[in-house]
mmCIF file of C-alpha atoms in Angstrom:
data_model
loop_
_atom_site.group_PDB
_atom_site.id
_atom_site.type_symbol
_atom_site.label_atom_id
_atom_site.label_comp_id
_atom_site.label_asym_id
_atom_site.label_seq_id
_atom_site.Cartn_x
_atom_site.Cartn_y
_atom_site.Cartn_z
ATOM 1 C CA UNK A 225 97.373 147.624 -150.261
ATOM 2 C CA UNK A 226 94.384 149.926 -150.586
ATOM 3 C CA UNK A 227 92.021 148.933 -153.369
ATOM 4 C CA UNK A 228 92.049 151.503 -156.154
ATOM 5 C CA UNK A 229 88.583 152.691 -157.175
ATOM 6 C CA UNK A 230 88.198 152.725 -160.944
ATOM 7 C CA UNK A 231 85.864 155.498 -162.143
ATOM 8 C CA UNK A 232 82.887 154.391 -164.187
ATOM 9 C CA UNK A 233 83.066 155.171 -167.902
ATOM 10 C CA UNK A 234 79.637 156.744 -168.050
ATOM 11 C CA UNK A 235 79.882 157.448 -171.778
ATOM 12 C CA UNK A 236 79.619 153.730 -172.474
ATOM 13 C CA UNK A 237 76.225 152.032 -172.705
ATOM 14 C CA UNK A 238 74.745 151.073 -169.338
ATOM 15 C CA UNK A 239 74.909 147.347 -170.218
ATOM 16 C CA UNK A 240 78.484 147.499 -171.499
ATOM 17 C CA UNK A 241 80.662 145.117 -169.496
ATOM 18 C CA UNK A 242 83.613 147.490 -169.774
ATOM 19 C CA UNK A 243 82.202 150.551 -168.027
ATOM 20 C CA UNK A 244 84.595 150.037 -165.112
ATOM 21 C CA UNK A 245 87.689 149.464 -167.182
ATOM 22 C CA UNK A 246 89.824 146.348 -167.264
ATOM 23 C CA UNK A 247 90.876 143.987 -164.495
ATOM 24 C CA UNK A 248 94.257 143.220 -166.032
ATOM 25 C CA UNK A 249 95.224 140.592 -163.467
ATOM 26 C CA UNK A 250 92.077 138.625 -164.186
ATOM 27 C CA UNK A 251 92.582 139.099 -167.930
ATOM 28 C CA UNK A 252 96.166 137.860 -167.712
ATOM 29 C CA UNK A 253 94.943 134.680 -166.054
ATOM 30 C CA UNK A 254 92.815 133.972 -169.130
ATOM 31 C CA UNK A 255 95.589 134.912 -171.551
ATOM 32 C CA UNK A 256 99.137 134.972 -170.084
ATOM 33 C CA UNK A 257 100.457 136.577 -173.279
ATOM 34 C CA UNK A 258 98.823 139.836 -172.187
ATOM 35 C CA UNK A 259 101.365 140.208 -169.373
ATOM 36 C CA UNK A 260 103.958 141.106 -172.015
ATOM 37 C CA UNK A 261 102.081 144.331 -172.752
ATOM 38 C CA UNK A 262 100.793 145.469 -169.342
ATOM 39 C CA UNK A 263 102.664 148.178 -167.446
ATOM 40 C CA UNK A 264 101.984 150.690 -164.664
ATOM 41 C CA UNK A 265 101.644 154.286 -165.858
ATOM 42 C CA UNK A 266 102.538 157.499 -164.013
ATOM 43 C CA UNK A 267 99.119 157.496 -162.337
ATOM 44 C CA UNK A 268 99.785 154.013 -160.923
ATOM 45 C CA UNK A 269 97.209 152.444 -163.205
ATOM 46 C CA UNK A 270 97.779 149.173 -165.013
ATOM 47 C CA UNK A 271 97.363 149.689 -168.740
ATOM 48 C CA UNK A 272 98.742 148.838 -172.184
ATOM 49 C CA UNK A 273 99.975 150.920 -175.096
ATOM 50 C CA UNK A 274 96.788 151.280 -177.134
ATOM 51 C CA UNK A 275 98.791 152.491 -180.123
ATOM 52 C CA UNK A 276 100.372 149.025 -180.371
ATOM 53 C CA UNK A 277 98.161 146.700 -182.473
ATOM 54 C CA UNK A 278 99.761 143.624 -180.889
ATOM 55 C CA UNK A 279 98.890 144.876 -177.417
ATOM 56 C CA UNK A 280 95.310 145.623 -178.473
ATOM 57 C CA UNK A 281 95.020 142.196 -180.097
ATOM 58 C CA UNK A 282 96.235 140.487 -176.937
ATOM 59 C CA UNK A 283 93.775 142.504 -174.850
ATOM 60 C CA UNK A 284 90.965 141.590 -177.246
ATOM 61 C CA UNK A 285 91.847 137.917 -176.917
ATOM 62 C CA UNK A 286 91.637 138.187 -173.145
ATOM 63 C CA UNK A 287 88.317 140.042 -173.203
ATOM 64 C CA UNK A 288 86.768 137.609 -175.673
ATOM 65 C CA UNK A 289 87.794 134.652 -173.514
ATOM 66 C CA UNK A 290 86.752 136.176 -170.189
ATOM 67 C CA UNK A 291 83.576 138.031 -171.105
ATOM 68 C CA UNK A 292 82.270 136.528 -174.354
ATOM 69 C CA UNK A 293 83.172 132.826 -174.215
ATOM 70 C CA UNK A 294 85.298 132.945 -177.381
ATOM 71 C CA UNK A 295 88.240 130.598 -176.958
ATOM 72 C CA UNK A 296 90.115 131.121 -180.229
ATOM 73 C CA UNK A 297 90.367 134.445 -182.009
ATOM 74 C CA UNK A 298 93.086 135.922 -184.169
ATOM 75 C CA UNK A 299 93.522 138.253 -187.134
ATOM 76 C CA UNK A 300 96.200 138.388 -189.830
ATOM 77 C CA UNK A 301 98.979 140.941 -189.543
ATOM 78 C CA UNK A 302 98.047 144.476 -190.643
ATOM 79 C CA UNK A 303 94.300 143.884 -190.430
ATOM 80 C CA UNK A 304 92.034 146.088 -188.339
ATOM 81 C CA UNK A 305 92.112 145.261 -184.626
ATOM 82 C CA UNK A 306 88.996 146.912 -183.187
ATOM 83 C CA UNK A 307 88.620 148.077 -179.567
ATOM 84 C CA UNK A 308 85.923 145.860 -178.114
ATOM 85 C CA UNK A 309 84.117 148.311 -175.764
ATOM 86 C CA UNK A 310 83.082 150.607 -178.617
ATOM 87 C CA UNK A 311 81.971 147.698 -180.792
ATOM 88 C CA UNK A 312 79.930 146.311 -177.891
ATOM 89 C CA UNK A 313 78.255 149.702 -177.514
ATOM 90 C CA UNK A 314 76.997 149.559 -181.106
ATOM 91 C CA UNK A 315 75.492 146.134 -180.439
ATOM 92 C CA UNK A 316 73.765 147.334 -177.257
ATOM 93 C CA UNK A 317 72.318 150.377 -179.017
ATOM 94 C CA UNK A 318 70.934 148.165 -181.778
ATOM 95 C CA UNK A 319 69.318 146.023 -179.086
ATOM 96 C CA UNK A 320 67.612 149.132 -177.695
ATOM 97 C CA UNK A 321 66.532 150.139 -181.204
ATOM 98 C CA UNK A 322 64.919 146.734 -181.794
ATOM 99 C CA UNK A 323 63.176 146.989 -178.433
ATOM 100 C CA UNK A 324 61.327 150.128 -179.602
ATOM 101 C CA UNK A 325 59.352 147.954 -182.016
ATOM 102 C CA UNK A 326 59.013 144.998 -179.640
ATOM 103 C CA UNK A 327 57.017 146.374 -176.699
ATOM 104 C CA UNK A 328 60.239 147.786 -175.169
ATOM 105 C CA UNK A 329 61.648 144.268 -174.826
ATOM 106 C CA UNK A 330 65.001 143.423 -176.363
ATOM 107 C CA UNK A 331 64.471 140.496 -178.746
ATOM 108 C CA UNK A 332 66.970 137.725 -178.181
ATOM 109 C CA UNK A 333 67.671 134.394 -179.811
ATOM 110 C CA UNK A 334 68.687 132.947 -183.145
ATOM 111 C CA UNK A 335 65.585 134.239 -184.958
ATOM 112 C CA UNK A 336 66.965 137.768 -184.701
ATOM 113 C CA UNK A 337 69.186 137.965 -187.768
ATOM 114 C CA UNK A 338 71.623 140.789 -188.455
ATOM 115 C CA UNK A 339 73.601 141.631 -191.580
ATOM 116 C CA UNK A 340 77.164 142.855 -190.959
ATOM 117 C CA UNK A 341 78.501 144.886 -193.882
ATOM 118 C CA UNK A 342 82.297 144.846 -194.050
ATOM 119 C CA UNK A 343 82.942 142.468 -191.194
ATOM 120 C CA UNK A 344 86.697 142.519 -191.824
ATOM 121 C CA UNK A 345 88.936 139.703 -190.675
ATOM 122 C CA UNK A 346 87.932 140.170 -187.020
ATOM 123 C CA UNK A 347 84.194 139.253 -187.203
ATOM 124 C CA UNK A 348 83.731 141.294 -184.055
ATOM 125 C CA UNK A 349 80.127 142.485 -184.415
ATOM 126 C CA UNK A 350 78.690 138.998 -185.092
ATOM 127 C CA UNK A 351 80.778 137.560 -182.250
ATOM 128 C CA UNK A 352 79.533 140.147 -179.756
ATOM 129 C CA UNK A 353 75.923 140.087 -180.979
ATOM 130 C CA UNK A 354 75.811 136.308 -180.727
ATOM 131 C CA UNK A 355 77.518 136.186 -177.343
ATOM 132 C CA UNK A 356 75.452 138.928 -175.711
ATOM 133 C CA UNK A 357 72.006 138.385 -177.262
ATOM 134 C CA UNK A 358 72.327 135.021 -179.046
ATOM 135 C CA UNK A 359 71.566 136.697 -182.396
ATOM 136 C CA UNK A 360 72.383 135.139 -185.773
ATOM 137 C CA UNK A 361 74.346 136.938 -188.476
ATOM 138 C CA UNK A 362 75.276 137.042 -192.108
ATOM 139 C CA UNK A 363 78.701 138.697 -192.320
ATOM 140 C CA UNK A 364 80.008 140.115 -195.599
ATOM 141 C CA UNK A 365 83.232 141.536 -196.964
ATOM 142 C CA UNK A 366 84.893 142.200 -200.321
ATOM 143 C CA UNK A 367 88.247 140.869 -199.049
ATOM 144 C CA UNK A 368 88.571 137.124 -199.581
ATOM 145 C CA UNK A 369 91.456 136.814 -197.090
ATOM 146 C CA UNK A 370 89.286 138.493 -194.441
ATOM 147 C CA UNK A 371 86.466 136.040 -195.131
ATOM 148 C CA UNK A 372 88.871 133.109 -194.886
ATOM 149 C CA UNK A 373 90.059 134.306 -191.481
ATOM 150 C CA UNK A 374 86.447 134.646 -190.324
ATOM 151 C CA UNK A 375 85.866 131.044 -191.413
ATOM 152 C CA UNK A 376 88.816 130.027 -189.263
ATOM 153 C CA UNK A 377 87.461 131.893 -186.226
ATOM 154 C CA UNK A 378 84.049 130.243 -186.648
ATOM 155 C CA UNK A 379 85.516 126.756 -187.089
ATOM 156 C CA UNK A 380 87.569 127.153 -183.908
ATOM 157 C CA UNK A 381 84.548 128.278 -181.856
ATOM 158 C CA UNK A 382 81.806 125.659 -182.363
ATOM 159 C CA UNK A 383 79.171 127.850 -180.694
ATOM 160 C CA UNK A 384 79.386 130.166 -183.725
ATOM 161 C CA UNK A 385 79.049 127.554 -186.460
ATOM 162 C CA UNK A 386 75.244 127.519 -186.631
ATOM 163 C CA UNK A 387 74.864 131.225 -185.876
ATOM 164 C CA UNK A 388 77.124 133.059 -188.326
ATOM 165 C CA UNK A 389 77.306 132.612 -192.084
ATOM 166 C CA UNK A 390 79.749 134.390 -194.380
ATOM 167 C CA UNK A 391 79.250 135.962 -197.783
ATOM 168 C CA UNK A 392 81.934 137.337 -200.088
ATOM 169 C CA UNK A 393 80.753 140.488 -201.877
ATOM 170 C CA UNK A 394 82.061 139.829 -205.362
ATOM 171 C CA UNK A 395 81.642 143.396 -206.587
ATOM 172 C CA UNK A 396 83.114 146.339 -204.678
ATOM 173 C CA UNK A 397 80.609 148.587 -206.482
ATOM 174 C CA UNK A 398 77.759 147.211 -204.407
ATOM 175 C CA UNK A 399 76.859 146.842 -200.758
ATOM 176 C CA UNK A 400 73.557 144.963 -200.528
ATOM 177 C CA UNK A 401 73.276 143.720 -204.121
ATOM 178 C CA UNK A 402 74.265 140.034 -204.397
ATOM 179 C CA UNK A 403 73.953 139.800 -200.600
ATOM 180 C CA UNK A 404 70.269 140.356 -199.728
ATOM 181 C CA UNK A 405 68.344 137.643 -201.577
ATOM 182 C CA UNK A 406 64.577 137.693 -202.240
ATOM 183 C CA UNK A 407 63.875 135.261 -199.390
ATOM 184 C CA UNK A 408 66.001 137.098 -196.809
ATOM 185 C CA UNK A 409 64.730 139.120 -193.856
ATOM 186 C CA UNK A 410 67.070 140.961 -191.501
ATOM 187 C CA UNK A 411 66.175 142.636 -188.231
ATOM 188 C CA UNK A 412 69.043 145.060 -188.780
ATOM 189 C CA UNK A 413 72.144 145.846 -190.769
ATOM 190 C CA UNK A 414 75.328 147.015 -189.074
ATOM 191 C CA UNK A 415 78.328 148.741 -190.609
ATOM 192 C CA UNK A 416 81.546 150.547 -189.725
ATOM 193 C CA UNK A 417 82.215 152.187 -193.099
ATOM 194 C CA UNK A 418 85.627 153.131 -194.493
ATOM 195 C CA UNK A 419 86.464 156.502 -193.009
ATOM 196 C CA UNK A 420 89.091 158.045 -195.297
ATOM 197 C CA UNK A 421 89.219 159.169 -198.930
ATOM 198 C CA UNK A 422 92.608 157.623 -199.728
ATOM 199 C CA UNK A 423 95.431 155.484 -198.378
ATOM 200 C CA UNK A 424 97.551 158.615 -197.904
ATOM 201 C CA UNK A 425 94.859 160.303 -195.821
ATOM 202 C CA UNK A 426 94.486 157.158 -193.699
ATOM 203 C CA UNK A 427 98.252 156.972 -193.096
ATOM 204 C CA UNK A 428 98.485 160.633 -192.124
ATOM 205 C CA UNK A 429 95.540 160.276 -189.737
ATOM 206 C CA UNK A 430 97.056 157.247 -188.006
ATOM 207 C CA UNK A 431 100.422 158.988 -187.623
ATOM 208 C CA UNK A 432 98.746 162.075 -186.153
ATOM 209 C CA UNK A 433 96.696 160.024 -183.701
ATOM 210 C CA UNK A 434 99.731 158.050 -182.536
ATOM 211 C CA UNK A 435 101.571 161.314 -181.929
ATOM 212 C CA UNK A 436 98.654 162.811 -180.018
ATOM 213 C CA UNK A 437 98.228 159.680 -177.934
ATOM 214 C CA UNK A 438 101.892 159.686 -176.948
ATOM 215 C CA UNK A 439 101.807 163.382 -176.071
ATOM 216 C CA UNK A 440 98.665 163.208 -173.975
ATOM 217 C CA UNK A 441 99.478 159.831 -172.415
ATOM 218 C CA UNK A 442 95.805 158.975 -172.782
ATOM 219 C CA UNK A 443 95.400 155.262 -172.367
ATOM 220 C CA UNK A 444 91.998 154.631 -173.861
ATOM 221 C CA UNK A 445 91.251 152.155 -176.667
ATOM 222 C CA UNK A 446 89.942 154.810 -179.037
ATOM 223 C CA UNK A 447 91.557 153.636 -182.256
ATOM 224 C CA UNK A 448 93.974 151.220 -183.779
ATOM 225 C CA UNK A 449 96.684 151.503 -186.324
ATOM 226 C CA UNK A 450 96.301 148.415 -188.451
ATOM 227 C CA UNK A 451 93.902 147.958 -191.316
ATOM 228 C CA UNK A 452 93.748 147.029 -194.969
ATOM 229 C CA UNK A 453 92.756 149.504 -197.675
ATOM 230 C CA UNK A 454 89.168 148.273 -197.830
ATOM 231 C CA UNK A 455 88.825 148.681 -194.062
ATOM 232 C CA UNK A 456 90.195 152.215 -193.818
ATOM 233 C CA UNK A 457 89.410 154.079 -197.027
ATOM 234 C CA UNK A 458 87.415 154.142 -200.251
ATOM 235 C CA UNK A 459 86.980 156.638 -203.077
ATOM 236 C CA UNK A 460 84.933 159.485 -201.664
ATOM 237 C CA UNK A 461 85.408 158.330 -198.068
ATOM 238 C CA UNK A 462 82.673 157.806 -195.520
ATOM 239 C CA UNK A 463 80.022 159.962 -197.148
ATOM 240 C CA UNK A 464 80.359 158.243 -200.531
ATOM 241 C CA UNK A 465 80.093 154.805 -198.956
ATOM 242 C CA UNK A 466 77.043 155.703 -196.860
ATOM 243 C CA UNK A 467 75.382 157.441 -199.812
ATOM 244 C CA UNK A 468 75.723 154.242 -201.845
ATOM 245 C CA UNK A 469 74.382 152.245 -198.896
ATOM 246 C CA UNK A 470 71.300 154.442 -198.556
ATOM 247 C CA UNK A 471 70.406 154.312 -202.254
ATOM 248 C CA UNK A 472 70.805 150.531 -202.286
ATOM 249 C CA UNK A 473 68.796 150.124 -199.079
ATOM 250 C CA UNK A 474 65.770 151.641 -200.825
ATOM 251 C CA UNK A 475 65.694 148.580 -203.097
ATOM 252 C CA UNK A 476 65.043 146.284 -200.100
ATOM 253 C CA UNK A 477 62.456 148.268 -198.105
ATOM 254 C CA UNK A 478 60.452 145.316 -196.800
ATOM 255 C CA UNK A 479 63.338 142.953 -196.076
ATOM 256 C CA UNK A 480 65.122 144.909 -193.333
ATOM 257 C CA UNK A 481 63.581 146.357 -190.188
ATOM 258 C CA UNK A 482 66.414 148.808 -189.447
ATOM 259 C CA UNK A 483 69.328 149.776 -191.648
ATOM 260 C CA UNK A 484 72.151 151.253 -189.532
ATOM 261 C CA UNK A 485 75.654 152.599 -189.962
ATOM 262 C CA UNK A 486 78.289 154.346 -187.912
ATOM 263 C CA UNK A 487 78.941 157.954 -188.921
ATOM 264 C CA UNK A 488 82.279 159.247 -187.642
ATOM 265 C CA UNK A 489 82.203 162.687 -189.259
ATOM 266 C CA UNK A 490 79.459 164.855 -187.799
ATOM 267 C CA UNK A 491 79.647 167.207 -190.779
ATOM 268 C CA UNK A 492 78.336 164.373 -192.988
ATOM 269 C CA UNK A 493 75.000 164.215 -191.152
ATOM 270 C CA UNK A 494 73.120 166.944 -193.109
ATOM 271 C CA UNK A 495 73.874 165.242 -196.430
ATOM 272 C CA UNK A 496 72.954 161.844 -195.006
ATOM 273 C CA UNK A 497 69.581 163.146 -193.783
ATOM 274 C CA UNK A 498 68.980 164.786 -197.156
ATOM 275 C CA UNK A 499 69.598 161.523 -199.012
ATOM 276 C CA UNK A 500 67.449 159.545 -196.581
ATOM 277 C CA UNK A 501 64.584 161.938 -197.170
ATOM 278 C CA UNK A 502 65.154 161.690 -200.917
ATOM 279 C CA UNK A 503 64.669 157.896 -200.825
ATOM 280 C CA UNK A 504 61.579 158.326 -198.589
ATOM 281 C CA UNK A 505 62.839 156.715 -195.405
ATOM 282 C CA UNK A 506 59.868 156.532 -193.037
ATOM 283 C CA UNK A 507 61.785 156.896 -189.781
ATOM 284 C CA UNK A 508 65.330 158.163 -189.148
ATOM 285 C CA UNK A 509 67.135 157.976 -185.806
ATOM 286 C CA UNK A 510 70.536 159.258 -184.700
ATOM 287 C CA UNK A 511 72.141 157.629 -181.658
ATOM 288 C CA UNK A 512 75.143 159.357 -180.118
ATOM 289 C CA UNK A 513 78.057 157.277 -178.859
ATOM 290 C CA UNK A 514 81.291 158.195 -177.104
ATOM 291 C CA UNK A 515 84.321 156.288 -175.898
ATOM 292 C CA UNK A 516 87.161 158.128 -174.270
ATOM 293 C CA UNK A 517 88.032 161.087 -176.480
ATOM 294 C CA UNK A 518 86.341 159.634 -179.543
ATOM 295 C CA UNK A 519 82.774 160.621 -180.396
ATOM 296 C CA UNK A 520 80.646 158.991 -183.052
ATOM 297 C CA UNK A 521 77.043 158.234 -183.791
ATOM 298 C CA UNK A 522 74.794 155.609 -185.339
ATOM 299 C CA UNK A 523 72.310 156.631 -188.012
ATOM 300 C CA UNK A 524 69.399 154.214 -188.379
ATOM 301 C CA UNK A 525 66.548 154.280 -190.876
ATOM 302 C CA UNK A 526 63.596 152.159 -191.911
ATOM 303 C CA UNK A 527 61.136 152.105 -194.782
ATOM 304 C CA UNK A 528 58.477 150.376 -192.696
ATOM 305 C CA UNK A 529 55.477 152.186 -191.261
ATOM 306 C CA UNK A 530 54.954 152.181 -187.517
ATOM 307 C CA UNK A 531 52.396 149.369 -187.777
ATOM 308 C CA UNK A 532 54.721 147.328 -189.999
ATOM 309 C CA UNK A 533 57.516 147.818 -187.479
ATOM 310 C CA UNK A 534 55.289 146.629 -184.630
ATOM 311 C CA UNK A 535 54.250 143.555 -186.642
ATOM 312 C CA UNK A 536 57.782 142.518 -187.498
ATOM 313 C CA UNK A 537 58.302 138.871 -186.556
ATOM 314 C CA UNK A 538 61.592 138.115 -184.851
#
């Protein structure tokens, strides 16, 4: 049989392990359960139904075993099951961002500490950041069940025990308050904020995306259809959450090198820049990302001068 050439996904970061798609036969060897979800589409490509959270979860398990040395990973039913390639892209872009203040060298090792805001039950950013660059993390969430599941993931993967600590945010009104302590220093914060304004809006969006995916037959892990309320929506949606994050970040100007967040809605950028200027952010960067049909971007900001950035000790 002639070997099928898989086109490179050039929108993914150059270091992303998933630029050439998935070797499903190899993935099935690591996780036989995945075979229950793999089929051949009309283009003779092996794929899964990316609108099925169970299929995405099984794929994630396989990828984490094969590429990231995570042996045991699971999430409770109806919690967010994130597509790994896009999450890995965020981590790689943060690595590049840190390199700009480190003589163009990506800092690696446990002394590079990140703060994951809203880690969910999946703990995916700390897992990827630790696996790829050996970074350490503090991971936070307001959902106690999510935190408990993260504890389970860590306990079942000993390599994570000394690298990731968990913090329950006891007040949903705050993001960094109660989390960043006076003695803390973080190289970066990372966040995938709630996108929608309400549960109804989130449900309508998921239904629309499922319908579009089925019509187009696009088989790209651009979204998922699980998620708890705190993962998918908050009062005021994405812009309200990020606005709160920016105002709080100004209270910890010397303790974080780079604050960052995903911004899904491009129309929110002007207001975000306006607020960042209002709190006197010294440097603001916007990093475009794309995966399949989904486009997004990272907004990063710092309160440190250029010399303070260069003198940051990892």
